[in-house]
Every structure is written in structure tokens, then in C-alpha cells.
PDB file of C-alpha atoms and ligand atoms in Angstrom:
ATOM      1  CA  UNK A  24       0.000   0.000   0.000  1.00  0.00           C
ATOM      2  CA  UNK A  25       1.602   3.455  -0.915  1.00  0.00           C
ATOM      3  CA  UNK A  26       1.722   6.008   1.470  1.00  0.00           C
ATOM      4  CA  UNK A  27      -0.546   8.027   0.646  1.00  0.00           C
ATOM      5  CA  UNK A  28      -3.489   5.759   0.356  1.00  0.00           C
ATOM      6  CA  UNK A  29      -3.983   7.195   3.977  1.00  0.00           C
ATOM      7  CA  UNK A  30      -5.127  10.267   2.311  1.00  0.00           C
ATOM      8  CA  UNK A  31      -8.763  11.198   2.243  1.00  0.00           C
ATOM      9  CA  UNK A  32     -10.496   9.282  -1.626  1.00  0.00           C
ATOM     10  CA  UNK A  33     -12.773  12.584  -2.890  1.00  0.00           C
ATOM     11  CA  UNK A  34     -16.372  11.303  -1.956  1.00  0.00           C
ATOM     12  CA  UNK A  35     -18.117  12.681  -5.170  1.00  0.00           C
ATOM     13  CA  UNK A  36     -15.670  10.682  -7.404  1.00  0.00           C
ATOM     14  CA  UNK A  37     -15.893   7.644  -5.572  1.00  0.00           C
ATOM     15  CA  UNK A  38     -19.724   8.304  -6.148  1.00  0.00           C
ATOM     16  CA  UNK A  39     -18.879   8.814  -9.574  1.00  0.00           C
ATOM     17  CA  UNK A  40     -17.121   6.044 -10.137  1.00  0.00           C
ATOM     18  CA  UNK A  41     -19.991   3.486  -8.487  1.00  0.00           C
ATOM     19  CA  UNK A  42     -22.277   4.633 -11.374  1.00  0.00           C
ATOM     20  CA  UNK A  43     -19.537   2.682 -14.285  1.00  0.00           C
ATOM     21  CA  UNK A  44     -19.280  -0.342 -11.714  1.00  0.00           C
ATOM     22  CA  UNK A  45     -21.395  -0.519  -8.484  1.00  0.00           C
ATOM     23  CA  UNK A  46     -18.687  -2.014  -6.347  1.00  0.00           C
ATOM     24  CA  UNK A  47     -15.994   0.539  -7.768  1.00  0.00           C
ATOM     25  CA  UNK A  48     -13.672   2.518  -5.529  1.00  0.00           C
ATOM     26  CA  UNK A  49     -10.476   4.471  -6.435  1.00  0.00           C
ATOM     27  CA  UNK A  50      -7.329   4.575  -4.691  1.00  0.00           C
ATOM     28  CA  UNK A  51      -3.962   6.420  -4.719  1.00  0.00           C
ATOM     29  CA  UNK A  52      -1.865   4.449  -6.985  1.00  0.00           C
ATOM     30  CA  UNK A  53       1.559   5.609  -9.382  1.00  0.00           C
ATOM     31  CA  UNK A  54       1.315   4.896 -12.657  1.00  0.00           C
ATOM     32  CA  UNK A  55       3.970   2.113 -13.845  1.00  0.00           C
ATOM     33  CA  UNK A  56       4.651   4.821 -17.152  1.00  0.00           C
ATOM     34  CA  UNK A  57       4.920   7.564 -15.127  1.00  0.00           C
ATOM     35  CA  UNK A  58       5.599   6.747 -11.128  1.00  0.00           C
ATOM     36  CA  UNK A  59       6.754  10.653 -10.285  1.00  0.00           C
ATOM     37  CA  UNK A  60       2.784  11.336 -10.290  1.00  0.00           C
ATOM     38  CA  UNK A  61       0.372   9.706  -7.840  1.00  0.00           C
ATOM     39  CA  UNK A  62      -3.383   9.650  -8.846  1.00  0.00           C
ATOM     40  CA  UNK A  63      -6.942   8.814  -7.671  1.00  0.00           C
ATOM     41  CA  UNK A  64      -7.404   6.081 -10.110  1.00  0.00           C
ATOM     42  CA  UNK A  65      -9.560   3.304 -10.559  1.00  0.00           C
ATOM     43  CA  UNK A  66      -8.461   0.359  -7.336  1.00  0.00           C
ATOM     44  CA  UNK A  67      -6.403  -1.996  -9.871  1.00  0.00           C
ATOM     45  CA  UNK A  68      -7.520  -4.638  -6.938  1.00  0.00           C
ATOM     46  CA  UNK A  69     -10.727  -4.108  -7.787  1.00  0.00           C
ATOM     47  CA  UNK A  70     -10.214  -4.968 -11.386  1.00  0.00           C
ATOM     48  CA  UNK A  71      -8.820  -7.786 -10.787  1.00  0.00           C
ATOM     49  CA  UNK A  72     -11.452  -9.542  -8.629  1.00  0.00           C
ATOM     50  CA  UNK A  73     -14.041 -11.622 -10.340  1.00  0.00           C
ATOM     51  CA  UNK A  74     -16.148  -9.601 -12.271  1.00  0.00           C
ATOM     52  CA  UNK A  75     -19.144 -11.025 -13.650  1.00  0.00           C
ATOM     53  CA  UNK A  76     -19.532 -10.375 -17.874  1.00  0.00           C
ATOM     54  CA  UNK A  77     -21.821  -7.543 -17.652  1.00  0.00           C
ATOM     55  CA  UNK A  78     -19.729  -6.054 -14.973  1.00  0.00           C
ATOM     56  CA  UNK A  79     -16.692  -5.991 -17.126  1.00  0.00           C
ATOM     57  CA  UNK A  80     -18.560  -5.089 -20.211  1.00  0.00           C
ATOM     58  CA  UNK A  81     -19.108  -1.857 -18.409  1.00  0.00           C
ATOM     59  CA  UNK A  82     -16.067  -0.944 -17.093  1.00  0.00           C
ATOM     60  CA  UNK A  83     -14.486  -1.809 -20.805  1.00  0.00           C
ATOM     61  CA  UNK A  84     -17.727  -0.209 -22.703  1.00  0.00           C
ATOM     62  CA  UNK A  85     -18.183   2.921 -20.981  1.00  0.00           C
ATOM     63  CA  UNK A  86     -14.911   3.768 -18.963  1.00  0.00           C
ATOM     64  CA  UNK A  87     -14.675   6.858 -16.940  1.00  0.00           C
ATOM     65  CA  UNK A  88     -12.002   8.141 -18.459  1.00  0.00           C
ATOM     66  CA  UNK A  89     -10.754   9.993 -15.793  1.00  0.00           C
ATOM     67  CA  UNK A  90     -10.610   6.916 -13.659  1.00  0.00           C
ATOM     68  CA  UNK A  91      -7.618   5.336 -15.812  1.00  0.00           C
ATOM     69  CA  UNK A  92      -4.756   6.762 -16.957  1.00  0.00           C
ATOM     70  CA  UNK A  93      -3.772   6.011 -20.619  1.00  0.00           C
ATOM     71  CA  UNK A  94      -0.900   5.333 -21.999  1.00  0.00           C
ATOM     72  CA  UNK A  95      -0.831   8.458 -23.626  1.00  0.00           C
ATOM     73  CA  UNK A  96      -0.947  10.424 -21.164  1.00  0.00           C
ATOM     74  CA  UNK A  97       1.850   8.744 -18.804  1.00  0.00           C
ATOM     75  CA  UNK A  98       3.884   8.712 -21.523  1.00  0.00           C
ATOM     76  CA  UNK A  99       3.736  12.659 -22.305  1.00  0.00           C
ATOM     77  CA  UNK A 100       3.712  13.285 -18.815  1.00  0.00           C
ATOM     78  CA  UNK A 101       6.868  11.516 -17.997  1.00  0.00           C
ATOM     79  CA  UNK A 102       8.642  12.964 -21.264  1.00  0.00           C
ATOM     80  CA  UNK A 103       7.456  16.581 -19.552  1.00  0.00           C
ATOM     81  CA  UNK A 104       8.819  15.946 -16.015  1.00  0.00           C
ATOM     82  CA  UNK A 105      12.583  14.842 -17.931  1.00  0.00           C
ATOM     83  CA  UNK A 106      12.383  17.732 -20.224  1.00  0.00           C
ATOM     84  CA  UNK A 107      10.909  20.647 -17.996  1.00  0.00           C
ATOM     85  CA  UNK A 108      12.256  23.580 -20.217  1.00  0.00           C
ATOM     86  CA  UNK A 109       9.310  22.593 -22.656  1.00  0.00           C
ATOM     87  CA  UNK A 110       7.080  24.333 -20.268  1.00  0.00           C
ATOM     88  CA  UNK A 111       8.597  26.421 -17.848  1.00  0.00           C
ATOM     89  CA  UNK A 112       7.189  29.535 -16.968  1.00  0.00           C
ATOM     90  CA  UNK A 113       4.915  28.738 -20.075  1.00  0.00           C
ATOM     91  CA  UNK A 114       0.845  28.949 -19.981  1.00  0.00           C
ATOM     92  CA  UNK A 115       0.293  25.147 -20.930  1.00  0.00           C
ATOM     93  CA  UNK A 116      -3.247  23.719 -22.089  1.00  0.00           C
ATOM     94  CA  UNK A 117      -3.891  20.034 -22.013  1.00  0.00           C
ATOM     95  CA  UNK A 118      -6.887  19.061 -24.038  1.00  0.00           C
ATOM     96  CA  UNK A 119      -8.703  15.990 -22.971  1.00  0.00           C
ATOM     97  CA  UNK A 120      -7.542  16.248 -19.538  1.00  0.00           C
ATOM     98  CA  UNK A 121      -8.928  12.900 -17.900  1.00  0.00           C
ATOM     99  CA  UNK A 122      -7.369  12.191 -14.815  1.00  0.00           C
ATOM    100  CA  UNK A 123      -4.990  15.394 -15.096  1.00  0.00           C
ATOM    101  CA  UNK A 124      -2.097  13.565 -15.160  1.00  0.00           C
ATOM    102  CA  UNK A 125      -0.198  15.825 -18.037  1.00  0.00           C
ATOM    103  CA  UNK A 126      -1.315  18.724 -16.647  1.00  0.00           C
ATOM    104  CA  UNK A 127       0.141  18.196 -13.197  1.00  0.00           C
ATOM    105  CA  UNK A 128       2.924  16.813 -14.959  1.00  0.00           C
ATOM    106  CA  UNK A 129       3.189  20.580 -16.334  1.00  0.00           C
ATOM    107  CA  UNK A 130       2.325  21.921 -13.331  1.00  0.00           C
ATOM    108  CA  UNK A 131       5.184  20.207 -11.858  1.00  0.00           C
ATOM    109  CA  UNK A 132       7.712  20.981 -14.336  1.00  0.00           C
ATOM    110  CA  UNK A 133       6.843  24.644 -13.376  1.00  0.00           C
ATOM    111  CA  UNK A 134       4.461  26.294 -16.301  1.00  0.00           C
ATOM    112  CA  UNK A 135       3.168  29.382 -15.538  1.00  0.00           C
ATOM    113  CA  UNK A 136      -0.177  28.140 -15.538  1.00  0.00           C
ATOM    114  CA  UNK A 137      -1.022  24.542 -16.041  1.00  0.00           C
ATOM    115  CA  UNK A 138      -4.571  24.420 -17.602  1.00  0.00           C
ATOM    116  CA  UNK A 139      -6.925  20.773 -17.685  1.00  0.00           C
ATOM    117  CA  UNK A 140      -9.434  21.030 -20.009  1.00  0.00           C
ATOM    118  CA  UNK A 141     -12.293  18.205 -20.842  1.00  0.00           C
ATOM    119  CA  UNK A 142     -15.894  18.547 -21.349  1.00  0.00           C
ATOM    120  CA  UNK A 143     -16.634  15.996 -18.466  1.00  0.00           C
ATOM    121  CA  UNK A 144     -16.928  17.880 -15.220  1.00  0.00           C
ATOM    122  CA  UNK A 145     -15.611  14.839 -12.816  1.00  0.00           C
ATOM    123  CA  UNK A 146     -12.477  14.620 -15.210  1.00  0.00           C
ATOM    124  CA  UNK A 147     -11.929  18.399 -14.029  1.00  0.00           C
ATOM    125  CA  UNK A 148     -12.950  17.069 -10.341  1.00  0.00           C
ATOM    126  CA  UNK A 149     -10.323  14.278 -10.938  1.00  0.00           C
ATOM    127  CA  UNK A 150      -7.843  16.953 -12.095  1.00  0.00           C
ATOM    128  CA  UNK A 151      -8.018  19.126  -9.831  1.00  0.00           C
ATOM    129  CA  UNK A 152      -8.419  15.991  -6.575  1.00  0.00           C
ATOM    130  CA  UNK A 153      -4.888  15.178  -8.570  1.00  0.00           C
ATOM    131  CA  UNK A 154      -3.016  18.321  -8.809  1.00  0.00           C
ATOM    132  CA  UNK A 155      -3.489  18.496  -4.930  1.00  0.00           C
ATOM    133  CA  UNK A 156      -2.790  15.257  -4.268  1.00  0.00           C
ATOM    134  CA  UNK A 157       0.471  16.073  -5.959  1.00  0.00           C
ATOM    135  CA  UNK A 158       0.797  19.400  -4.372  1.00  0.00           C
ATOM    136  CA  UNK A 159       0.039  21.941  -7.582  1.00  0.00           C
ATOM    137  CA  UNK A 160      -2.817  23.369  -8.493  1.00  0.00           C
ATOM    138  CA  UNK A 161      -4.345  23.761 -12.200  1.00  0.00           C
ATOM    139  CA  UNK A 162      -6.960  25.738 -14.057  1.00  0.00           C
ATOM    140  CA  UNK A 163      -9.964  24.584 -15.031  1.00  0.00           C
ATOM    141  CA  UNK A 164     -11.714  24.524 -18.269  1.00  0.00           C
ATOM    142  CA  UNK A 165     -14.452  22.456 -19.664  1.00  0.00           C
ATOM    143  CA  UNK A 166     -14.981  23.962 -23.029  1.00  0.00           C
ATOM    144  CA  UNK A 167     -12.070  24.591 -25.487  1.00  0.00           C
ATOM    145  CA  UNK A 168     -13.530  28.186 -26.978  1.00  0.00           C
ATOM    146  CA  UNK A 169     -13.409  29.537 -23.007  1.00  0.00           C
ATOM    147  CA  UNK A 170      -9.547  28.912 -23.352  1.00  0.00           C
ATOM    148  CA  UNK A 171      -8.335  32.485 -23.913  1.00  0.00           C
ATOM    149  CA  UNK A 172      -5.660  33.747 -25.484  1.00  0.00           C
ATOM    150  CA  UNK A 173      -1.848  33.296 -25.084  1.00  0.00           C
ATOM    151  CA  UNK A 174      -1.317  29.851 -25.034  1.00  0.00           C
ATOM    152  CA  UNK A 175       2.003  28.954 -25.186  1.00  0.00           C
ATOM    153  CA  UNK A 176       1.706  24.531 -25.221  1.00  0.00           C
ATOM    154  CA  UNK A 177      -0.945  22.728 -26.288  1.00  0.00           C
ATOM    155  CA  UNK A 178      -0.880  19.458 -24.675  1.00  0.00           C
ATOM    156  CA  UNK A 179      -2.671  16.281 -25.744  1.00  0.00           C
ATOM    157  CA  UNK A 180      -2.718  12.322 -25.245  1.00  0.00           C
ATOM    158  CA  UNK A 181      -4.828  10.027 -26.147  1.00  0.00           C
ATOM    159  CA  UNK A 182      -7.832  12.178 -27.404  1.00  0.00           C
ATOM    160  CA  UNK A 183      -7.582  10.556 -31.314  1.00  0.00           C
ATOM    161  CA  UNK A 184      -9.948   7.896 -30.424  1.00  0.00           C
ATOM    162  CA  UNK A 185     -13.110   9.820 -31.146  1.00  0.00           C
ATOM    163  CA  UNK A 186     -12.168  10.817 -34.759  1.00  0.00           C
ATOM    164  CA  UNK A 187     -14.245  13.972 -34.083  1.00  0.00           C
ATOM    165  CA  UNK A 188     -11.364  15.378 -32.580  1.00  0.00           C
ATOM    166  CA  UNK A 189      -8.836  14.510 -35.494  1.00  0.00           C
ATOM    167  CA  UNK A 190      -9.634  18.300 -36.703  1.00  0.00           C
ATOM    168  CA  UNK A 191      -8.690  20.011 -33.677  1.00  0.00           C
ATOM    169  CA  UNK A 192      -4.824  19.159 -34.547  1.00  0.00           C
ATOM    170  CA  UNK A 193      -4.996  22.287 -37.052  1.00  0.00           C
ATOM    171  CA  UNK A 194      -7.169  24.439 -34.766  1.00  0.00           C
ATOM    172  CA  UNK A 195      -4.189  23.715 -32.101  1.00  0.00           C
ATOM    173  CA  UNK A 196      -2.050  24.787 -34.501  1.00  0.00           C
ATOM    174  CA  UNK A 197      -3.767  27.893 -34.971  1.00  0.00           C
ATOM    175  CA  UNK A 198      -3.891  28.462 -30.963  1.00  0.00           C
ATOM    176  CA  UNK A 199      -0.268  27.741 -30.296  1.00  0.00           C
ATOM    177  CA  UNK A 200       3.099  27.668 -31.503  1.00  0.00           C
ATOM    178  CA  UNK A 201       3.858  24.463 -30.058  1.00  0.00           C
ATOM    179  CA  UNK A 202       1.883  21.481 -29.794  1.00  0.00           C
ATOM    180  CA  UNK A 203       3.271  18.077 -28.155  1.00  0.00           C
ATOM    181  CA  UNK A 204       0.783  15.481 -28.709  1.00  0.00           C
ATOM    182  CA  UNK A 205       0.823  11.759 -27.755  1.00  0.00           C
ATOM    183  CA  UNK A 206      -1.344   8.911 -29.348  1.00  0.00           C
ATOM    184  CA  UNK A 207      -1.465   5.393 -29.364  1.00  0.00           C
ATOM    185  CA  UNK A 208      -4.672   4.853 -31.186  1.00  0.00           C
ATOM    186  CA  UNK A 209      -3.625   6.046 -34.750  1.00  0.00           C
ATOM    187  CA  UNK A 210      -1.142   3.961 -36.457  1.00  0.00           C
ATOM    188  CA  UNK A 211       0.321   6.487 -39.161  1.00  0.00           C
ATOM    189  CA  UNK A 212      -0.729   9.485 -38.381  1.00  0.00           C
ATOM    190  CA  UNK A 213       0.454  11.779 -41.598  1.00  0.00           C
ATOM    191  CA  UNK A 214      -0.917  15.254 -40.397  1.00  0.00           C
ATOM    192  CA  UNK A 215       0.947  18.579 -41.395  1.00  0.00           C
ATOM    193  CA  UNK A 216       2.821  20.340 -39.616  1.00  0.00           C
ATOM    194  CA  UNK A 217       3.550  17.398 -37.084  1.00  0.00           C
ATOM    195  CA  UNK A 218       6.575  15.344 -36.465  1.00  0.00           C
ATOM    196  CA  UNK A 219       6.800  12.051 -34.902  1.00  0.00           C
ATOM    197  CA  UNK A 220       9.770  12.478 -32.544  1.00  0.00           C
ATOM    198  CA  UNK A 221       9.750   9.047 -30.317  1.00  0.00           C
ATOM    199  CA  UNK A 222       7.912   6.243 -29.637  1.00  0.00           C
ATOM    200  CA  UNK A 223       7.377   4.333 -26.167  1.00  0.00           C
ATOM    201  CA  UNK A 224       5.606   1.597 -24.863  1.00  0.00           C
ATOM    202  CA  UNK A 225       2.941   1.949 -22.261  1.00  0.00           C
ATOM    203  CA  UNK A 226      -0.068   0.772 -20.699  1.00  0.00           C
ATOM    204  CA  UNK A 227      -3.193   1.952 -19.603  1.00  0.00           C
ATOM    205  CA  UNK A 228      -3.344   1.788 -15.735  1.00  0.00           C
ATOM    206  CA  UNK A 229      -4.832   0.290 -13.949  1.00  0.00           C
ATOM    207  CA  UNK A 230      -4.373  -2.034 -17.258  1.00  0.00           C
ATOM    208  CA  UNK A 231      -7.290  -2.666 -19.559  1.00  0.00           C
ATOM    209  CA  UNK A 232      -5.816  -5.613 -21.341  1.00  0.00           C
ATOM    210  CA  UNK A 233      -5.980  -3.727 -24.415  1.00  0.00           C
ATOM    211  CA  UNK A 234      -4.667  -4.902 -27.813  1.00  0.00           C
ATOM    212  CA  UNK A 235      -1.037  -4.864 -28.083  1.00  0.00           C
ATOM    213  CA  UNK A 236      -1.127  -2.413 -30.996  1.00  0.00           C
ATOM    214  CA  UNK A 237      -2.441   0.528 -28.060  1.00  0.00           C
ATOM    215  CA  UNK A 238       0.621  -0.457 -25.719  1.00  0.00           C
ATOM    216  CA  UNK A 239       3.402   1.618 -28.071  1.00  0.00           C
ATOM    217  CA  UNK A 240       2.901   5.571 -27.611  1.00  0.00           C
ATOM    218  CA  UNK A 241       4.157   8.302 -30.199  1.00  0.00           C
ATOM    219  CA  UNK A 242       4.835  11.544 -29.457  1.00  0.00           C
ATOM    220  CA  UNK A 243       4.871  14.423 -31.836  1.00  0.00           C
ATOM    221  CA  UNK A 244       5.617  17.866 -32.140  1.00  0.00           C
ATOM    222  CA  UNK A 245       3.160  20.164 -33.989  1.00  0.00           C
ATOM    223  CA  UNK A 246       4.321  23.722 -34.836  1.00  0.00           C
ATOM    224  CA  UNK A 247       1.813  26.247 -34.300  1.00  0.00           C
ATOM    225  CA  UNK A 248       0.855  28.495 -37.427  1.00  0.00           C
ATOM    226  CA  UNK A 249      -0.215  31.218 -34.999  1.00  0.00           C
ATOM    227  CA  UNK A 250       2.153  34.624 -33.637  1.00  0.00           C
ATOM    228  CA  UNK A 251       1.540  34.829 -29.385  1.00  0.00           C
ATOM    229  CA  UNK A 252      -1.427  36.768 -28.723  1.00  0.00           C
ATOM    230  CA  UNK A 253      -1.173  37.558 -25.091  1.00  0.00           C
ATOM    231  CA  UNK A 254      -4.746  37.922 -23.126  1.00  0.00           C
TER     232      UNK A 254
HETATM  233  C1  LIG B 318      -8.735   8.533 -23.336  1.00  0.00           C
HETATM  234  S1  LIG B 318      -8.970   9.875 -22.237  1.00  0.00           S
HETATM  235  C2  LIG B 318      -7.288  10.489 -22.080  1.00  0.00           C
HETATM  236  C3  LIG B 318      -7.096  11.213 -20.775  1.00  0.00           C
HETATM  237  C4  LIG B 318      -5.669  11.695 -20.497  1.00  0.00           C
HETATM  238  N1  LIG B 318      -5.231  12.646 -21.506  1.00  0.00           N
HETATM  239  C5  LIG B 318      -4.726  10.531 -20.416  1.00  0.00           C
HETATM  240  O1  LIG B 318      -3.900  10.346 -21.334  1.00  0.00           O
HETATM  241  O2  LIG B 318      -4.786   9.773 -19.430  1.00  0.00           O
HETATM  242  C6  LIG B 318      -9.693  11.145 -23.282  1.00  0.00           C
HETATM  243  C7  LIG B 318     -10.223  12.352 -22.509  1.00  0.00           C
HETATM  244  O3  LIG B 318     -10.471  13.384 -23.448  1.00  0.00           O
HETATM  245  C8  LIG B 318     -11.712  13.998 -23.155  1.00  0.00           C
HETATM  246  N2  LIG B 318     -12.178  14.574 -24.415  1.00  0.00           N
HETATM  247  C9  LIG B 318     -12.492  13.910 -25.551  1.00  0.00           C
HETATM  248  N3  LIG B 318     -12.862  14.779 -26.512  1.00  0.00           N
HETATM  249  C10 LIG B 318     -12.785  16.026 -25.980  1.00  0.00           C
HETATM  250  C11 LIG B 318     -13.046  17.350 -26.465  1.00  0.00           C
HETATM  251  N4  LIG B 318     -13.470  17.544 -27.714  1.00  0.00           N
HETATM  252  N5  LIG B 318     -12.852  18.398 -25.636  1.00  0.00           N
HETATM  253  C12 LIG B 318     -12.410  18.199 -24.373  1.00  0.00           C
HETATM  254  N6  LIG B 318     -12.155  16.975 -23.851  1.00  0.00           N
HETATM  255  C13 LIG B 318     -12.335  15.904 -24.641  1.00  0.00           C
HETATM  256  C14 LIG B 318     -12.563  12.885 -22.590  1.00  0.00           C
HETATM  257  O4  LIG B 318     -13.643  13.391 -21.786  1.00  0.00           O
HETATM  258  C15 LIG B 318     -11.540  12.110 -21.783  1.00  0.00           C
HETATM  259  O5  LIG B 318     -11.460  12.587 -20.450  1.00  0.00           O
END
């Protein structure tokens, strides 16, 4: 048990989290990708009790995002943490938020301002339960247009599953000069203006047993069309 499982679970995500699988609870755990940032995550013990079909169905069907932490994400995060100077003193977005974990990563590696945006209000809970739990705080932000101006990173992992969002990598591109971006889900991704600069393997955690083909991360650097247009 890690230390800090001692610490107070937030009630209304546990709550939250019941609704995906009645006998669901979270719990402090590190993610094996990325152990420098603890989370409120989904109990991995939990997962791995017997679960009947329809129980797993669920939690595979419908996940609460928020409640895992994708490979993605630990991946950018932990790039972030080893290469701080990508974000210091910067104002640093991170679309698709979920659990928070690259925002407090940014957080961490001292941005200016660390913002977690997602359009589900317990994944902005989560991130904000998170940043604390780390010691950090973050912005909130649960719709992309109420953003502002003067972003300096866009941050995002793991958001290419809906293919809805596939257009936002040239809107980000309009919004900021940099954009890192991790993905797992799409195998050649042949966008412009973005270059594939490393690839890693991860795993969801608590793990999802997902096809191998999600376990190996790519990170790429998008380079924003658009001059810094401070707030
Ligand atoms: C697979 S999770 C990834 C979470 C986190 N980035 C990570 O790597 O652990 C995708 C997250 O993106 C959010 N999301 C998807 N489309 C979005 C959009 N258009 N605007 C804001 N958030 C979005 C979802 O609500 C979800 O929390």
C-alpha cells in the first residue's frame, strides 16, 4: 500500500465512479509509465477480482475516463517531467484532460499556468483531486472556446480515439506555436505540420488488457501556425 493511500479518496468521485461499476472505488496508486505522479485512479484490486460479464462489459464499454490513466498520457507526462524547459514559466493547455495527469505533470515541471481542459466535469474534479494530491494546483476549463488567449503549449494524449477530434490538430495549430501530442490509437498518423519524434511503450493503468497495438505511444511535435497573442 503506498503512502498516501492514507489520504482522504474525494467522496463525489468515488460516487462517480460506483455509477460505471457498483462495487468501484479508487485509490492512490503511481502509474507504472509515469511513477513521479500519484493519482486517484480506478483500485487496480478491484479490477482484478471476479467480475461477472456484464460487470466488465461496463467498465471496458463505458470507462470513466478519468478513472484510468492512458498510456498516452503517462507517456507525455513523464517525457514533460525529464524535459521541464518545454514548459517552464509557459501557460500550458492540455486538451482531454482525464485524470490530469499531463497537466500536473506541467504543473510540476513549473508552467506558468497549467490548464486541464475536458468537457466531463468529474475529469476536471479528478484533475483538480490530482493536482493536490500532488501538491500543484491547475486551471480549469471544460470547453475549449473559453480557453483564452496566449497559449504557449498545447498538450494532448490520447484524445484521437473519437475521430471527431482529429480536426482540432490544425485548430491547435492555430492556438499555439507548439503542440506536443501523444497517441497510441492512430497507427500512421500523416498530419501537417507534425513530427513524430519518439515512440514508447505503455499501458493503460490500472491495465485494460488492451490490444497490443495501443501499448506503443508516439509523441509528436506540432508547430503552431499562430504569432503569441497575449490575453
Ligand atoms: C482517453 S482519455 C485520455 C485522458 C488523459 N489525456 C490521459 O492520457 O490519461 C480522453 C479524454 O479526453 C476527453 N475529451 C475527448 N474529446 C474532448 C473534447 N473535444 N474536448 C475536451 N475533452 C475531450 C474525454 O472526456 C476524456 O477525459
Amino acid at each position: 500500500m503506498l503512502p498516501e493511500q492514507s489520504a482522504g479518496i474525494p467522496a463525489a468521485l468515488n460516487r462517480a465512479i460506483q455509477q460505471t461499476l457498483a462495487k468501484g472505488r479508487l485509490a492512490v496508486t503511481r502509474p507504472a509509465g509515469c511513477p513521479g505522479i500519484a493519482l486517484y485512479l480506478f483500485d487496480p484490486d478491484v479490477l482484478q477480482g471476479p467480475l461477472s460479464h456484464d460487470e466488465a462489459q461496463a467498465v471496458v464499454a463505458e470507462p470513466a475516463y478519468w478513472s484510468f490513466c492512458w498510456a498516452s498520457g503517462q507517456v507525455l507526462a513523464r517525457w514533460i517531467l525529464a524535459n521541464p524547459e518545454s514548459v517552464r514559466g509557459k501557460r500550458v493547455l492540455d486538451f482531454g484532460s482525464g485524470s490530469g495527469i499531463v497537466a500536473v505533470a506541467a504543473a510540476l515541471a513549473g508552467a506558468g499556468e497549467a490548464i486541464a481542459c475536458d468537457l466531463d466535469e468529474t475529469a476536471l474534479m479528478a484533475a483538480r483531486a490530482n493536482a493536490e494530491l500532488n501538491g500543484v494546483t491547475v486551471t480549469l476549463c471544460n470547453d475549449w472556446s473559453d480557453r483564452g488567449t496566449g497559449i504557449d503549449v498545447i498538450t494532448a494524449a490520447d484524445v484521437l480515439y473519437d475521430r471527431d477530434n482529429r480536426p482540432f490538430l490544425q485548430i491547435f495549430r492555430q492556438a499555439a506555436p507548439v503542440i506536443l501530442l501523444a497517441d497510441s490509437r492512430v497507427r500512421n498518423l500523416e498530419e501537417p505540420g507534425y513530427q513524430q519524434q519518439e515512440a514508447h511503450e505503455a499501458r493503460t493503468w490500472p491495465d485494460l488488457n488492451e490490444f497490443e497495438e495501443f501499448n506503443l505511444v508516439r509523441l509528436y511535435r506540432g508547430e503552431g501556425v499562430a504569432r503569441i497573442n497575449r490575453r
